[in-house]
Each structure stands twice: as structure tokens, then as C-alpha cells.
Tab-separated table of C-alpha atoms and ligand atoms in Angstrom:
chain	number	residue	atom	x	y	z
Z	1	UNK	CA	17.755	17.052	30.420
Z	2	UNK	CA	18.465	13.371	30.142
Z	3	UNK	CA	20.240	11.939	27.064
Z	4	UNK	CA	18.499	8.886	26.497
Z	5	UNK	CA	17.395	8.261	22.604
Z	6	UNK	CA	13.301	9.152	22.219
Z	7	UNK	CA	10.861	6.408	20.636
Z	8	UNK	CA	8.327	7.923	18.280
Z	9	UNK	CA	4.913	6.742	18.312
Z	10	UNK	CA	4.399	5.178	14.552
Z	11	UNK	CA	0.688	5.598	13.082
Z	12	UNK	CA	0.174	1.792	13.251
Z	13	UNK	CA	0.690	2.118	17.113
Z	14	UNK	CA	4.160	0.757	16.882
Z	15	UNK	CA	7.631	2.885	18.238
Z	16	UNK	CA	10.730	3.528	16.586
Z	17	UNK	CA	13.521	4.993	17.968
Z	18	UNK	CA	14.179	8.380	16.711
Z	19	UNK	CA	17.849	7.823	16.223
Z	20	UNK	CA	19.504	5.288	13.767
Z	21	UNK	CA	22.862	4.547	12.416
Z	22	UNK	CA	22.336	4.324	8.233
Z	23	UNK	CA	25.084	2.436	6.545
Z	24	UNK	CA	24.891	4.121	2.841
Z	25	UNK	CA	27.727	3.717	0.810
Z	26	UNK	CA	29.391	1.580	3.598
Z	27	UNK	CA	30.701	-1.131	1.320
Z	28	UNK	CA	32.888	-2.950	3.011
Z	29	UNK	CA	32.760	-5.588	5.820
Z	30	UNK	CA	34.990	-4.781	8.566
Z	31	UNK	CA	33.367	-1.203	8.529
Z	32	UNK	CA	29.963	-2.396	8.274
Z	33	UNK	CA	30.552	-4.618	11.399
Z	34	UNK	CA	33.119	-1.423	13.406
Z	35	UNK	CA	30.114	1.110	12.453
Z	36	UNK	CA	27.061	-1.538	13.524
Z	37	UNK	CA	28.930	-2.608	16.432
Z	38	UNK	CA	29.819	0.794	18.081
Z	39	UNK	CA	26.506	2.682	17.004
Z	40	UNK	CA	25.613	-0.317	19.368
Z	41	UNK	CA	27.931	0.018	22.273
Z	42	UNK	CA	27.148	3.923	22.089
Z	43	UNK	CA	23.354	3.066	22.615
Z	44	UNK	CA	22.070	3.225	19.203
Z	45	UNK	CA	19.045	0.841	18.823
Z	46	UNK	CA	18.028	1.539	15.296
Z	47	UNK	CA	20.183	0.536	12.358
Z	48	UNK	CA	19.081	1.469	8.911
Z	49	UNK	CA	20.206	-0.590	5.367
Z	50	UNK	CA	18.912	-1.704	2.354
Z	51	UNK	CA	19.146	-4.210	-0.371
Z	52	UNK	CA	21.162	-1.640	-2.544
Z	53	UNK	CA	23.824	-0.599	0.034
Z	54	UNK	CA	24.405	-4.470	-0.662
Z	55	UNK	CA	25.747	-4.317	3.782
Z	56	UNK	CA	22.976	-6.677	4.570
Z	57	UNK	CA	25.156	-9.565	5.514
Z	58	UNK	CA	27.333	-7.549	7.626
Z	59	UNK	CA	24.783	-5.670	8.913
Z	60	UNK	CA	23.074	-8.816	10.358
Z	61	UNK	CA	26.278	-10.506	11.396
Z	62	UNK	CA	27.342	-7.440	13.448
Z	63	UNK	CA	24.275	-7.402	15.449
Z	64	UNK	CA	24.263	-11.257	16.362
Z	65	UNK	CA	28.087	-10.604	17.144
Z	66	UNK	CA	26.854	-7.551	19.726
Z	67	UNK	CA	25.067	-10.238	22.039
Z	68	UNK	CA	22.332	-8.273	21.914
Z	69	UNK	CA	18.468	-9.576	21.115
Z	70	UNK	CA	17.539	-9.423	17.926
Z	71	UNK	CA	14.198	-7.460	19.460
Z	72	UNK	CA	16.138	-4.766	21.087
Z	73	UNK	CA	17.433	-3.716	17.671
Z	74	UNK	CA	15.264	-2.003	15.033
Z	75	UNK	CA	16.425	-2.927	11.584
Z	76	UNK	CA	15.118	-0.815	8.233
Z	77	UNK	CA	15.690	-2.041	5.112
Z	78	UNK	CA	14.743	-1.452	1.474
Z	79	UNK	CA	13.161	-2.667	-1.681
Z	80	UNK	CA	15.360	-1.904	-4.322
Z	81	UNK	CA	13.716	0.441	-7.390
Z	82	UNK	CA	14.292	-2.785	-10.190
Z	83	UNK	CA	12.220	-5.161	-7.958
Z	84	UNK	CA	8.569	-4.530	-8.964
Z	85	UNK	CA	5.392	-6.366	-9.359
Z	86	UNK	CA	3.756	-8.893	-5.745
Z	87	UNK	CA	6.044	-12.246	-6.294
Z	88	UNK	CA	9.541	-10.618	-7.189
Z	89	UNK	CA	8.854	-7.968	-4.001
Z	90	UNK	CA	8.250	-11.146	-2.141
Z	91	UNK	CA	11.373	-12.497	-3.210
Z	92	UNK	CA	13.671	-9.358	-2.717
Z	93	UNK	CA	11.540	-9.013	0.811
Z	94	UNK	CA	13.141	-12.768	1.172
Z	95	UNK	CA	16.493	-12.567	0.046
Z	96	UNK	CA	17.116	-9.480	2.111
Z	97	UNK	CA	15.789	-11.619	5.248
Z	98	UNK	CA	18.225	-14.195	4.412
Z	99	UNK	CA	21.513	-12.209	4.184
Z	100	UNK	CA	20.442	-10.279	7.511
Z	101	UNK	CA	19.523	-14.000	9.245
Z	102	UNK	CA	16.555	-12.424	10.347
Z	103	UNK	CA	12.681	-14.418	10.404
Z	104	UNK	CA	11.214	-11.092	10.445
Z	105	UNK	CA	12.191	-6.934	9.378
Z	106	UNK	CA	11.339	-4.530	12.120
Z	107	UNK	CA	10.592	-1.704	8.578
Z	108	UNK	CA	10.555	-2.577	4.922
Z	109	UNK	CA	10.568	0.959	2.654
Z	110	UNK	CA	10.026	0.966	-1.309
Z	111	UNK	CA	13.467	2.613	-1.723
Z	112	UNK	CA	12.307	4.943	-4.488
Z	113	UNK	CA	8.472	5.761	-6.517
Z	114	UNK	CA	10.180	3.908	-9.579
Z	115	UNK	CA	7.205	2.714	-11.664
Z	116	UNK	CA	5.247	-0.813	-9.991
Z	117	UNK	CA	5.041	0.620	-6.824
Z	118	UNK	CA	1.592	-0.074	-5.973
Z	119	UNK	CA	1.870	-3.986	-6.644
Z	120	UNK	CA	5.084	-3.877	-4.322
Z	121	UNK	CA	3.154	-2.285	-1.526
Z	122	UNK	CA	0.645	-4.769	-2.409
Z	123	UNK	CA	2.733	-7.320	-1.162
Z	124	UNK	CA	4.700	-5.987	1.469
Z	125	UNK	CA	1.007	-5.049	2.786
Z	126	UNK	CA	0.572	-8.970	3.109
Z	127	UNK	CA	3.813	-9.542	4.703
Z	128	UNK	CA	2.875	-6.802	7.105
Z	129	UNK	CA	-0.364	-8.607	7.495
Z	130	UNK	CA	1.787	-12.087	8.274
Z	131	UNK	CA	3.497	-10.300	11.013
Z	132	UNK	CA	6.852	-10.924	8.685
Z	133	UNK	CA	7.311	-7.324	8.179
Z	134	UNK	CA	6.193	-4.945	11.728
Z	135	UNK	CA	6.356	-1.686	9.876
Z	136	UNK	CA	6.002	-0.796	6.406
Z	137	UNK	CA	6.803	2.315	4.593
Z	138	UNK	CA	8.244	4.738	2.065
Z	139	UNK	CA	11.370	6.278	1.091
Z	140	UNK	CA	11.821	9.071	-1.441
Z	141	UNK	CA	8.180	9.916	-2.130
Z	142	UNK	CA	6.833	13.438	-3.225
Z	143	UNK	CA	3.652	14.206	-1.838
Z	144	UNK	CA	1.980	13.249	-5.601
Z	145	UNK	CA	3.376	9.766	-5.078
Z	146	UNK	CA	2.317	9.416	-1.656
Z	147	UNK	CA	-1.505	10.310	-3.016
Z	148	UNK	CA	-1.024	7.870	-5.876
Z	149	UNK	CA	0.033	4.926	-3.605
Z	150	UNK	CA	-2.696	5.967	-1.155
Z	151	UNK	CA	-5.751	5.400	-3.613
Z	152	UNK	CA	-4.682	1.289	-3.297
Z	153	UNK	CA	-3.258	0.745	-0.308
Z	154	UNK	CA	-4.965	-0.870	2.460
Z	155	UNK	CA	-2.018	0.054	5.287
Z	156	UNK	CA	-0.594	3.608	5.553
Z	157	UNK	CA	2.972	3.977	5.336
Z	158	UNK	CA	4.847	4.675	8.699
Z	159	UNK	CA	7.133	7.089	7.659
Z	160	UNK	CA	8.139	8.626	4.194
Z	161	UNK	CA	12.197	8.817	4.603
Z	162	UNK	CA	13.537	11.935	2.558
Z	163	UNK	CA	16.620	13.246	1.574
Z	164	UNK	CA	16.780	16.206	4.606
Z	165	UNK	CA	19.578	19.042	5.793
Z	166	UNK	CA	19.586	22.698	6.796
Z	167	UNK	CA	20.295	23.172	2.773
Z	168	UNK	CA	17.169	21.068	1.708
Z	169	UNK	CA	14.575	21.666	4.577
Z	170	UNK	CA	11.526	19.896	2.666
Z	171	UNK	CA	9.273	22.130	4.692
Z	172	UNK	CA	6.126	21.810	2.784
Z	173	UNK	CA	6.583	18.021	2.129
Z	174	UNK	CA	6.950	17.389	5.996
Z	175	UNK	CA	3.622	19.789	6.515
Z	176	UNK	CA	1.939	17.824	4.533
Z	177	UNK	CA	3.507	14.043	6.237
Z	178	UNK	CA	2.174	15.874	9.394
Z	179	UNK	CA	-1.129	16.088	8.500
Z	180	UNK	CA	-1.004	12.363	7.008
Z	181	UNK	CA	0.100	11.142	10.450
Z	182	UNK	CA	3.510	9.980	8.474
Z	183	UNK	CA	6.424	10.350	10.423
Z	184	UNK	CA	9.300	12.310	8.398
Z	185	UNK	CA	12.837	10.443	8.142
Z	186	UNK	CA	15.875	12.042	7.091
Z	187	UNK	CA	18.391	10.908	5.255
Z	188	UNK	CA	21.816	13.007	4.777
Z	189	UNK	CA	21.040	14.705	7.463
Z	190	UNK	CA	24.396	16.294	7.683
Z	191	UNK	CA	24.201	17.060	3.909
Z	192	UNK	CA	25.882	13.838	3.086
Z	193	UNK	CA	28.913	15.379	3.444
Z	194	UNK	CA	28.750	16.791	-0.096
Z	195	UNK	CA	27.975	20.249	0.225
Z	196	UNK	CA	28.940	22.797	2.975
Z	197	UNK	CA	26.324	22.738	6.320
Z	198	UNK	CA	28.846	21.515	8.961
Z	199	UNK	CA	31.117	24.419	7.964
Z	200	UNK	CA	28.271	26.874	7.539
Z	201	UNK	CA	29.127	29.957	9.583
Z	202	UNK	CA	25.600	29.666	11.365
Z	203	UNK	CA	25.871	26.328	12.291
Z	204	UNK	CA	29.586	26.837	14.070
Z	205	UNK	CA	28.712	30.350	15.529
Z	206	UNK	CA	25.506	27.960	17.537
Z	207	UNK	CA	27.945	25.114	17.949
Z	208	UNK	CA	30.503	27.268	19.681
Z	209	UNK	CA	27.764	29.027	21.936
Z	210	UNK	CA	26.627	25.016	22.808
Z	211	UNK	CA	29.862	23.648	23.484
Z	212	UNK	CA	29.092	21.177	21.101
Z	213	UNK	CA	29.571	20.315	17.136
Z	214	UNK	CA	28.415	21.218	13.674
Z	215	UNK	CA	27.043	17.784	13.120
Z	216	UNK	CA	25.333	17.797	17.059
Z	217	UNK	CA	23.554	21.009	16.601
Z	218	UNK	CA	22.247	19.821	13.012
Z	219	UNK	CA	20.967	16.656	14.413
Z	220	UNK	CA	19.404	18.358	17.092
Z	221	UNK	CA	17.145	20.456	14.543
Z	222	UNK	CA	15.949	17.611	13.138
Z	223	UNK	CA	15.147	15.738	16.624
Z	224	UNK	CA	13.539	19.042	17.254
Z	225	UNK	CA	11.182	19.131	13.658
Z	226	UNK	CA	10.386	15.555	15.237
Z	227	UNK	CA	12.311	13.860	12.297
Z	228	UNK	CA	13.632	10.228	12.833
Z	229	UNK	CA	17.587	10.471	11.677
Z	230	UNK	CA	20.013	8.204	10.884
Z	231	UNK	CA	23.658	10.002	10.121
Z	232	UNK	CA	25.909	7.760	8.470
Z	233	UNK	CA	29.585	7.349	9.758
Z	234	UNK	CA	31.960	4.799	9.839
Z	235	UNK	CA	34.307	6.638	13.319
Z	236	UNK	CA	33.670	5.263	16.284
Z	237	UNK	CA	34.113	9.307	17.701
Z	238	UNK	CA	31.886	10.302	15.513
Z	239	UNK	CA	29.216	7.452	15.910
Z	240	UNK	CA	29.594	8.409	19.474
Z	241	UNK	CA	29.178	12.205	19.103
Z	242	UNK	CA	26.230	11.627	16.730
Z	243	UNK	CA	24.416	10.113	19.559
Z	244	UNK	CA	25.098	12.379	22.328
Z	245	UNK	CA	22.342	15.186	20.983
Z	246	UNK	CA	19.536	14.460	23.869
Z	247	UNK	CA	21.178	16.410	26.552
Z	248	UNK	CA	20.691	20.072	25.269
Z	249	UNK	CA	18.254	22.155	23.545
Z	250	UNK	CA	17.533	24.579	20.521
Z	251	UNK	CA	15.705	27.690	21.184
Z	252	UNK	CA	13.138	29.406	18.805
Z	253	UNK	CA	15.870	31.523	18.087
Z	254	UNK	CA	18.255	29.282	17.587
Z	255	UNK	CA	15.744	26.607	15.403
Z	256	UNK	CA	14.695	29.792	13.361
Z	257	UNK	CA	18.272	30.979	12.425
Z	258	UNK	CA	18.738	27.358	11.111
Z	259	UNK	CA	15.372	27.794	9.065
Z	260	UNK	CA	16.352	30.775	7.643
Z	261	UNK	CA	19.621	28.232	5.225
Z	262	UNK	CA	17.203	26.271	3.657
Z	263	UNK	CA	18.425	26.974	-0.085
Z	264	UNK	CA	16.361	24.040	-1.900
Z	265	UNK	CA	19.769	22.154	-2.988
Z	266	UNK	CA	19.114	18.567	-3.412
Z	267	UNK	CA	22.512	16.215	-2.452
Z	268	UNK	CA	20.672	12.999	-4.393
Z	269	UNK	CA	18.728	12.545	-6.859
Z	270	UNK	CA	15.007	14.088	-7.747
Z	271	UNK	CA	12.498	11.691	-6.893
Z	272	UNK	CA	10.261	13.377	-9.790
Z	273	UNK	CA	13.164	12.473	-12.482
Z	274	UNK	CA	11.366	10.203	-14.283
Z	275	UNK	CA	14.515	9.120	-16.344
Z	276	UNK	CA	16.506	9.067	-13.203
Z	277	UNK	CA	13.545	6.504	-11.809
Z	278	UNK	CA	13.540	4.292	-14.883
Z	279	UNK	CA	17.365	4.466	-15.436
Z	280	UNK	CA	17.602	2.810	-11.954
Z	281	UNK	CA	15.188	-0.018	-12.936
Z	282	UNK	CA	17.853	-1.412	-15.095
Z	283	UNK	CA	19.971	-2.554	-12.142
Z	284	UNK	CA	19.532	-5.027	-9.467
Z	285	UNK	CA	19.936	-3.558	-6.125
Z	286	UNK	CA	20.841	-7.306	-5.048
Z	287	UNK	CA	24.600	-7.851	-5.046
I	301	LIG	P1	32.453	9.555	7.935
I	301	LIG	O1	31.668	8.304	7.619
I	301	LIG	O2	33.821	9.542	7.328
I	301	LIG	O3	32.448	9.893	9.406
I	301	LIG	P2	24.901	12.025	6.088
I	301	LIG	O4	24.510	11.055	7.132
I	301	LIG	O5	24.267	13.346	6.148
I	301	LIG	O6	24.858	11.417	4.701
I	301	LIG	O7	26.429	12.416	6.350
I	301	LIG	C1	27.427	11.526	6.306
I	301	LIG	C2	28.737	12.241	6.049
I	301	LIG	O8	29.090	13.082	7.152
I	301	LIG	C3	29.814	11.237	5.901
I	301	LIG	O9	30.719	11.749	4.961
I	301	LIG	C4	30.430	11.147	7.308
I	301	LIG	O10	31.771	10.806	7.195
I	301	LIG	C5	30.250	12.563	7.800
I	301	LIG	N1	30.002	12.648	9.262
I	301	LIG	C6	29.181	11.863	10.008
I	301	LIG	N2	29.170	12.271	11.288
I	301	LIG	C7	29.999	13.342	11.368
I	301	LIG	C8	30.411	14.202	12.422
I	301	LIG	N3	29.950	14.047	13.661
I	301	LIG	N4	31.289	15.199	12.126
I	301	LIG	C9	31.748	15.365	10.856
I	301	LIG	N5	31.390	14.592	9.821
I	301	LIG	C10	30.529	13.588	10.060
């Protein structure tokens, strides 16, 4: 088996590489720029921000920094849940162009369904359509949503990117992104470190038995479910480690054992919390 990283095939024709780094709750610039950089040097093409991780900056730097072309590196950012209605999207579209350096986003997601979201797609439909923006999609949305948005929009989202672990398997939400053509995302993959899947006695028995760890074997379900992921970490080891899940494979046995934890425990918020949605309108995801 060779370990290179996959490309998925995106429903716009388009590829994305099935393995990012994400950068969420990476505040800071010198481990913006260490995480970018060796996610990088390990191989990672596929680096995934947003406007309210406020890493933009550092994120771009890092990458011009890597002497690497800007098109061998896919960037994902994210329209922040306050910036609603076509002209501000177009500005928050711009201002996150400018503090990456970037003349064009290789994915733009609507972070969360807060309320507007149809006039935002609106527009990032027409920066799509300017070749500004090569992929669009959506991040957070319940099946309900996605139905909602679809009655307007002219472009299908690429991908819907959900909150995703062996604790919070979204099964029915990815059937139905399957049968949309939709490419799941996960984000947390690992459980965001906040509840208890890399210590799960399942996960270390199959671990031990792969010579490999906790966090490899979880990744490599979700490569499996044919999920895009993008594990957050700011260790170079474990950067490294993250990336080195193409070499070996899950069995039915092994993928079913996994299914078997889902528990339906959220890490993040519920994108259905209508307070939640509207609470987050009231600040600006530009810093
Ligand atoms: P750190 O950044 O200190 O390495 P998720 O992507 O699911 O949100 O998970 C991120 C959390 O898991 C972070 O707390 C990160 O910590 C930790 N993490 C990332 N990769 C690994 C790994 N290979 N082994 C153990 N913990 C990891």
C-alpha cells in the first residue's frame, strides 16, 4: 500500500486532497507558521482556516515562507456566522483574501446556517462564477438547512464539513451527503481532544494490533467512510504521525467495531440551536 495523500473528486469536477491540517483555536503566530510549515514539509497539501480562527495572516505568510506555489496548496476558509446579506459576504470574502495575500481561495464555506445564509451563498455563487473562489461550500449544516439553501442556489455545495469522531458518527447526515453527491468533511476528528476516543479501550486494543496510534487508526476510519479530515495539532510529531495513515488498512471487522462507539455526543455546538446561531451573530469573526 503506498502512503501518498488521496484527492477526492469534488461534484463540480474539481479535487481536493483528502487530508488537511485545520488550525482551530491556533491563536498565535509562531504556531500558526511551526504547524503550517511542517504539515507542509510532512506532505500535507491542504490547509484549512477561517475568518474566526482570526490565523489568516499567518496562515498565508507560512505558506509563501514554504517556497512552495501557491497552486500546490489548497486553502479553506470561512465566512464568519455575523457576516450576512451579498455586499458584506463580498467584503468578508475580501478581507479574508487580503490577510492570506491570496488573488483567489481554493474553498470558501458559510461557517455556520446562522440566519442570511441564502444571500451569502448568493454571492459567494458569483465569486465562484468569477473564478475568485474554485470551490464553494458548507460547514455545519443539518440536512434541513442543506434543503433550505438548495431551493436558491444555483451551484451545489462541495462538501458540507461537520463536526465528526467515533463518539459522534453523523451516520444518517453523511447517507444523506452521499446521495447529494456532497462530500462529508470532518472536523474534530479526534474528538477535539475534549472527550475520551484516543483513550477508548477499542481504539488502543486496534492500535496495538496495527502498530500504530489512537489518533492513526481514527483517521483511518474516516479516510475509509471517504471523509476529507483535517486534525488539528500544533507538534511537529504529531503533524507528522497524522499524516502517515495511507500505508495500512481497516478491515470490516475492524471499521465495524469502531461503528459500534458512536454515542451521539456532540464536542461543539448544535447547529439546530437557534439561540446558539443568533448569539454568534453578535460578534465579528474578523479580528
Ligand atoms: P495538540 O495540538 O496539542 O497536538 P481535533 O482535530 O479532533 O479537534 O483534535 C485536536 C486535538 O487532538 C488537539 O487537542 C491536539 O492537540 C490533539 N491531537 C492531534 N493529533 C494528535 C495525535 N496524533 N495524538 C494525540 N493527540 C493529538
Amino acid at each position: 500500500m503506498h502512503n501518498d495523500i488521496p484527492s477526492l473528486p469534488l461534484n463540480n469536477g474539481n479535487q481536493i486532497p483528502q487530508l488537511g491540517l485545520g488550525v482551530f483555536q491556533v491563536d498565535d503566530a509562531t504556531d500558526t507558521k511551526n504547524a503550517v510549515k511542517w504539515a507542509l514539509k510532512a506532505g500535507y497539501r491542504h490547509i484549512d482556516t477561517a475568518a474566526y480562527y482570526g490565523n489568516e495572516q499567518w496562515v498565508g505568510e507560512a505558506i509563501r515562507e514554504s517556497g512552495l506555489k501557491r497552486e500546490d496548496v489548497f486553502v479553506t476558509s470561512k465566512l464568519w456566522n455575523s457576516d450576512r446579506g451579498y455586499d458584506q459576504t463580498k467584503a468578508a470574502f475580501q478581507a479574508t483574501l487580503d490577510k492570506l495575500g491570496f488573488d483567489y481561495l481554493d474553498m470558501y464555506l458559510i461557517h455556520w446556517p446562522a440566519p442570511g445564509y441564502a444571500e451569502s451563498w448568493r454571492a459567494m455563487e458569483d465569486l465562484y462564477k468569477a473564478g475568485k473562489i474554485k470551490n464553494i461550500g458548507v460547514s455545519n449544516f443539518q440536512q434541513s438547512q442543506l434543503e433550505t439553501l438548495m431551493k436558491t442556489a444555483t451551484v451545489k455545495p462541495v462538501v458540507d464539513q461537520i463536526e465528526t469522531h467515533p463518539y459522534f458518527q453523523q451516520n444518517d447526515l453523511h447517507a444523506y451527503l452521499e446521495t447529494q453527491g456532497i462530500l462529508h468533511e470532518a472536523w474534530s476528528p479526534l474528538g477535539g481532544g475534549k472527550n475520551n476516543a484516543l483513550t477508548d479501550p477499542i481504539i488502543t486494543e486496534l492500535a496495538a494490533a496495527h502498530d500504530v496510534s489512537a489518533a492513526q487508526i481514527i483517521l483511518r476510519w474516516h479516510v475509509q467512510r471517504e471523509e476529507i479530515v483535517i486534525p488539528k495539532s500544533v507538534h511537529e510529531a504529531r503533524i507528522a504521525q497524522n499524516r502517515d495513515i495511507f500505508a495500512f488498512g481497516l478491515d470490516e471487522d475492524e471499521m465495524h467495531q469502531i461503528a459500534d462507539l458512536d454515542a451521539g455526543k456532540r464536542v461543539g455546538p448544535n447547529p439546530d440551536d437557534e439561540a446558539w446561531l443568533k448569539q454568534s451573530q453578535s460578534y465579528s469573526g474578523r479580528k
